[in-house]
Short mmCIF file of C-alpha atoms in Angstrom, two decimals:
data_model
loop_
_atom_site.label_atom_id
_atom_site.label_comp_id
_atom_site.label_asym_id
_atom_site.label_seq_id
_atom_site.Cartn_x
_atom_site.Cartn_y
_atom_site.Cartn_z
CA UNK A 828 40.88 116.29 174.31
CA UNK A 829 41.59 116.43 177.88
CA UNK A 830 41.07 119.42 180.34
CA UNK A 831 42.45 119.74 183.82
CA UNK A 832 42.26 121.91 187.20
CA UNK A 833 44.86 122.45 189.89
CA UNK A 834 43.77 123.19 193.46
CA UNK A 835 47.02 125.23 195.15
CA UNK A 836 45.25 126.05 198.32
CA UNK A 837 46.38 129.37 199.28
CA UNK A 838 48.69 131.42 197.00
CA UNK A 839 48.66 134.47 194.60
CA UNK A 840 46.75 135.05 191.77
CA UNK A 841 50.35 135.17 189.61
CA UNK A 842 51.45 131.99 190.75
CA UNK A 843 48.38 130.29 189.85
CA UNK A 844 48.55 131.50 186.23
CA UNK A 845 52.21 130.87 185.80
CA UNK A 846 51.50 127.03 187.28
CA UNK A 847 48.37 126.65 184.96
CA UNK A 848 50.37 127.74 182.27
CA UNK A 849 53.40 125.39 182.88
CA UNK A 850 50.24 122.30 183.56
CA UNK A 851 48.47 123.12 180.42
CA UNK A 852 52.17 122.98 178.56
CA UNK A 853 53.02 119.59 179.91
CA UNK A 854 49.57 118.30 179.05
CA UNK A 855 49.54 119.35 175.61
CA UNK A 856 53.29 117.78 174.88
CA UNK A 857 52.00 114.40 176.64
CA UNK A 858 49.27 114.35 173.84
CA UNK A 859 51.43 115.53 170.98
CA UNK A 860 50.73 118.40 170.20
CA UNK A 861 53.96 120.83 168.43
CA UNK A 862 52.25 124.05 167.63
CA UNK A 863 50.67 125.38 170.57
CA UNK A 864 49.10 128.62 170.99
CA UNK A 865 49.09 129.52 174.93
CA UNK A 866 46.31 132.05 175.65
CA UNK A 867 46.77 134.19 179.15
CA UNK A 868 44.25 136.45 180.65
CA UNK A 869 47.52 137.66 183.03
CA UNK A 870 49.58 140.04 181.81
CA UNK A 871 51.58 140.00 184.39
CA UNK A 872 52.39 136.22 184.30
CA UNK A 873 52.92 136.64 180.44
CA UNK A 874 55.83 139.53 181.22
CA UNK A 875 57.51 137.44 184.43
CA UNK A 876 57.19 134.35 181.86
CA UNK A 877 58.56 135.95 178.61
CA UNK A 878 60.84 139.03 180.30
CA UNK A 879 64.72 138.05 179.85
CA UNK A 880 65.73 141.17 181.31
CA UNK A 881 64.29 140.75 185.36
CA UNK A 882 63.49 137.65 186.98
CA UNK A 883 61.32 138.34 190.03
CA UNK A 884 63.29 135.60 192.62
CA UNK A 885 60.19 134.11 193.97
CA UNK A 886 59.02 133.13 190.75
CA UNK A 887 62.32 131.67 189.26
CA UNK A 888 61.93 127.97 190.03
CA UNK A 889 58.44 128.62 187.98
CA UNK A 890 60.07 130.66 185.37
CA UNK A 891 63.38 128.08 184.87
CA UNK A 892 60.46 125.36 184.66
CA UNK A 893 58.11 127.11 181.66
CA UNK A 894 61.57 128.44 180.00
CA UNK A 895 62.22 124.06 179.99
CA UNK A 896 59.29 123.64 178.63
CA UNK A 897 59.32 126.25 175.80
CA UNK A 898 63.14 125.17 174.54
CA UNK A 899 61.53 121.51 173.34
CA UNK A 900 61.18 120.59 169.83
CA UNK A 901 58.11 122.30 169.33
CA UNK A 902 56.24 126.02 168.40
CA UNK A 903 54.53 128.09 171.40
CA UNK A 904 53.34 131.03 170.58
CA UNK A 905 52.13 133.08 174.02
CA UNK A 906 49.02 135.76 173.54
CA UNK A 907 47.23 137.83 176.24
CA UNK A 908 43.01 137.09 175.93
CA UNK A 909 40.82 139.21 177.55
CA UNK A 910 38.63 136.55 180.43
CA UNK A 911 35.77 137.68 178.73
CA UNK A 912 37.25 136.36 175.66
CA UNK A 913 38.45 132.62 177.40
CA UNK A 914 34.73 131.09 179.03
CA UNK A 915 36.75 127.67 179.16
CA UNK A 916 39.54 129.45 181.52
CA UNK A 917 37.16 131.13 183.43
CA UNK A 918 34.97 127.54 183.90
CA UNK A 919 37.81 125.65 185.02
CA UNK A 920 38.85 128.82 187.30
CA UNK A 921 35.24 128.01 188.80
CA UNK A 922 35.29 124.49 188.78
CA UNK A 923 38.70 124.29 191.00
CA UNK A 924 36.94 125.79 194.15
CA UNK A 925 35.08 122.71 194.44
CA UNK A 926 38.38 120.47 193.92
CA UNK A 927 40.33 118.92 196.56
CA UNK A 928 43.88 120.13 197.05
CA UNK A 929 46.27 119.11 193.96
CA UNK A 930 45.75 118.25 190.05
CA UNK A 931 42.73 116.80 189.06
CA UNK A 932 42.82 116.07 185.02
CA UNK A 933 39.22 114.93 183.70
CA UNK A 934 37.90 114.26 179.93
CA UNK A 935 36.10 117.59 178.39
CA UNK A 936 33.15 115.44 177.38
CA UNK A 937 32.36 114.25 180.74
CA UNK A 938 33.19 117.87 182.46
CA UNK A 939 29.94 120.14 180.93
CA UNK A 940 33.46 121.79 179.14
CA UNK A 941 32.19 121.16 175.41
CA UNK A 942 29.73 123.99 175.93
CA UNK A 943 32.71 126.56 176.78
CA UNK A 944 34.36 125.23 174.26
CA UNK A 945 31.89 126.02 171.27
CA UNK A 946 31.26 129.15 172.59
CA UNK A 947 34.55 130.50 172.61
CA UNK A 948 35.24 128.88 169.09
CA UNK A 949 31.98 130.57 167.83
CA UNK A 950 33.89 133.90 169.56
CA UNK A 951 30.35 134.87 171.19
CA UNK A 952 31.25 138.01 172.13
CA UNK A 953 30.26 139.39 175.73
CA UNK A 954 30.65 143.32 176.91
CA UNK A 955 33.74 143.88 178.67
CA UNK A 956 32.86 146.14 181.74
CA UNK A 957 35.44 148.98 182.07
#
Protein backbone atom coordinates (compact mmCIF):
# COMPACT_ATOMS: atom_id res chain seq x y z
CA UNK A 1 0.00 0.00 0.00
CA UNK A 2 1.50 3.18 -0.96
CA UNK A 3 0.39 6.78 0.04
CA UNK A 4 1.53 10.01 -1.52
CA UNK A 5 1.49 14.01 -1.11
CA UNK A 6 1.74 16.72 -3.73
CA UNK A 7 3.19 20.11 -2.82
CA UNK A 8 1.54 22.77 -5.61
CA UNK A 9 2.90 25.82 -3.99
CA UNK A 10 0.35 28.39 -4.35
CA UNK A 11 -3.08 27.58 -5.90
CA UNK A 12 -6.80 27.06 -4.93
CA UNK A 13 -8.21 24.83 -2.69
CA UNK A 14 -10.31 23.21 -5.95
CA UNK A 15 -7.38 22.62 -7.88
CA UNK A 16 -5.65 20.84 -5.24
CA UNK A 17 -8.52 18.35 -4.80
CA UNK A 18 -9.14 17.83 -8.45
CA UNK A 19 -5.03 17.12 -8.82
CA UNK A 20 -5.09 14.78 -5.68
CA UNK A 21 -7.85 13.11 -7.11
CA UNK A 22 -6.37 12.60 -10.66
CA UNK A 23 -2.67 11.46 -8.41
CA UNK A 24 -4.48 9.09 -6.22
CA UNK A 25 -6.23 7.60 -9.68
CA UNK A 26 -2.97 7.08 -11.43
CA UNK A 27 -1.46 5.51 -8.33
CA UNK A 28 -4.05 3.09 -7.75
CA UNK A 29 -4.06 1.85 -11.69
CA UNK A 30 -0.06 1.59 -11.40
CA UNK A 31 -0.74 -0.98 -8.53
CA UNK A 32 -3.70 -2.74 -10.08
CA UNK A 33 -6.29 -1.99 -8.65
CA UNK A 34 -9.99 -2.12 -11.03
CA UNK A 35 -12.63 -1.26 -8.53
CA UNK A 36 -11.86 1.87 -6.94
CA UNK A 37 -13.93 3.80 -4.68
CA UNK A 38 -12.70 7.65 -4.80
CA UNK A 39 -13.73 9.42 -1.56
CA UNK A 40 -13.85 13.53 -1.80
CA UNK A 41 -14.33 15.85 1.04
CA UNK A 42 -14.96 18.67 -2.03
CA UNK A 43 -18.06 18.93 -3.35
CA UNK A 44 -17.23 21.23 -5.52
CA UNK A 45 -14.36 19.28 -7.20
CA UNK A 46 -16.78 16.19 -7.27
CA UNK A 47 -19.51 18.46 -9.46
CA UNK A 48 -16.59 20.25 -11.87
CA UNK A 49 -15.25 16.45 -12.08
CA UNK A 50 -18.55 14.53 -12.73
CA UNK A 51 -20.82 17.66 -14.34
CA UNK A 52 -21.21 16.97 -18.29
CA UNK A 53 -23.32 19.86 -18.64
CA UNK A 54 -20.57 23.06 -17.71
CA UNK A 55 -16.99 22.84 -17.82
CA UNK A 56 -15.48 25.70 -15.82
CA UNK A 57 -12.41 26.64 -18.62
CA UNK A 58 -9.72 26.89 -16.10
CA UNK A 59 -10.24 23.57 -14.92
CA UNK A 60 -10.60 21.71 -18.33
CA UNK A 61 -7.05 20.47 -18.91
CA UNK A 62 -7.75 18.87 -15.20
CA UNK A 63 -11.16 17.74 -16.06
CA UNK A 64 -10.11 16.16 -19.84
CA UNK A 65 -7.23 14.46 -17.65
CA UNK A 66 -9.59 12.65 -14.70
CA UNK A 67 -12.39 12.06 -17.57
CA UNK A 68 -8.94 9.86 -19.25
CA UNK A 69 -8.54 8.33 -16.40
CA UNK A 70 -12.13 7.24 -15.55
CA UNK A 71 -12.83 5.78 -19.39
CA UNK A 72 -10.00 2.81 -18.62
CA UNK A 73 -10.91 -0.69 -18.19
CA UNK A 74 -11.81 -0.40 -14.77
CA UNK A 75 -14.88 0.60 -11.98
CA UNK A 76 -14.66 4.15 -10.09
CA UNK A 77 -17.20 4.88 -8.17
CA UNK A 78 -16.86 8.82 -6.81
CA UNK A 79 -18.54 9.62 -3.11
CA UNK A 80 -18.44 12.90 -1.12
CA UNK A 81 -16.92 12.06 2.81
CA UNK A 82 -17.32 14.42 5.30
CA UNK A 83 -13.11 15.45 6.52
CA UNK A 84 -14.18 14.42 9.71
CA UNK A 85 -15.01 11.18 8.23
CA UNK A 86 -11.34 10.84 6.01
CA UNK A 87 -8.32 11.28 9.10
CA UNK A 88 -5.93 9.75 6.30
CA UNK A 89 -6.92 12.82 3.83
CA UNK A 90 -6.76 15.20 6.37
CA UNK A 91 -2.99 13.68 7.58
CA UNK A 92 -1.58 13.82 4.29
CA UNK A 93 -3.32 17.44 3.84
CA UNK A 94 -0.99 18.14 7.00
CA UNK A 95 1.90 16.34 6.11
CA UNK A 96 2.33 18.31 2.56
CA UNK A 97 3.11 21.70 4.35
CA UNK A 98 6.27 20.30 5.39
CA UNK A 99 7.03 18.87 1.71
CA UNK A 100 9.15 20.45 -0.79
CA UNK A 101 7.50 21.65 -3.97
CA UNK A 102 6.19 18.59 -6.26
CA UNK A 103 5.07 14.77 -5.62
CA UNK A 104 6.53 13.04 -2.96
CA UNK A 105 5.07 9.19 -2.87
CA UNK A 106 6.26 7.30 0.46
CA UNK A 107 5.26 3.66 1.89
CA UNK A 108 2.18 3.93 4.57
CA UNK A 109 4.20 1.83 6.99
CA UNK A 110 7.07 4.08 7.18
CA UNK A 111 4.73 7.44 7.10
CA UNK A 112 2.90 7.12 10.92
CA UNK A 113 -0.25 6.59 8.07
CA UNK A 114 -1.28 3.00 9.47
CA UNK A 115 -2.75 4.77 12.49
CA UNK A 116 -5.19 6.94 10.15
CA UNK A 117 -5.77 4.18 8.46
CA UNK A 118 -7.31 1.89 11.30
CA UNK A 119 -9.08 4.59 12.55
CA UNK A 120 -11.01 5.44 9.69
CA UNK A 121 -11.61 1.63 8.94
CA UNK A 122 -12.83 1.25 12.61
CA UNK A 123 -15.18 4.52 11.42
CA UNK A 124 -14.28 6.25 14.93
CA UNK A 125 -16.64 8.69 14.73
CA UNK A 126 -15.72 12.44 15.70
CA UNK A 127 -18.47 15.46 16.17
CA UNK A 128 -18.82 17.42 13.17
CA UNK A 129 -18.93 21.16 14.29
CA UNK A 130 -21.76 23.01 12.45
Amino acid sequence: MGAFVENLGVCTITRAEIIAAIRGLQLVWRNGYRKVLLQMDSTTAINILTSSEHMEQRYFILVQQFQELLNKSWEVKISHIYREGNKVTDFLANKVHSSSIGYHDFEVSDSGLSFWILYDILGISQTRLI
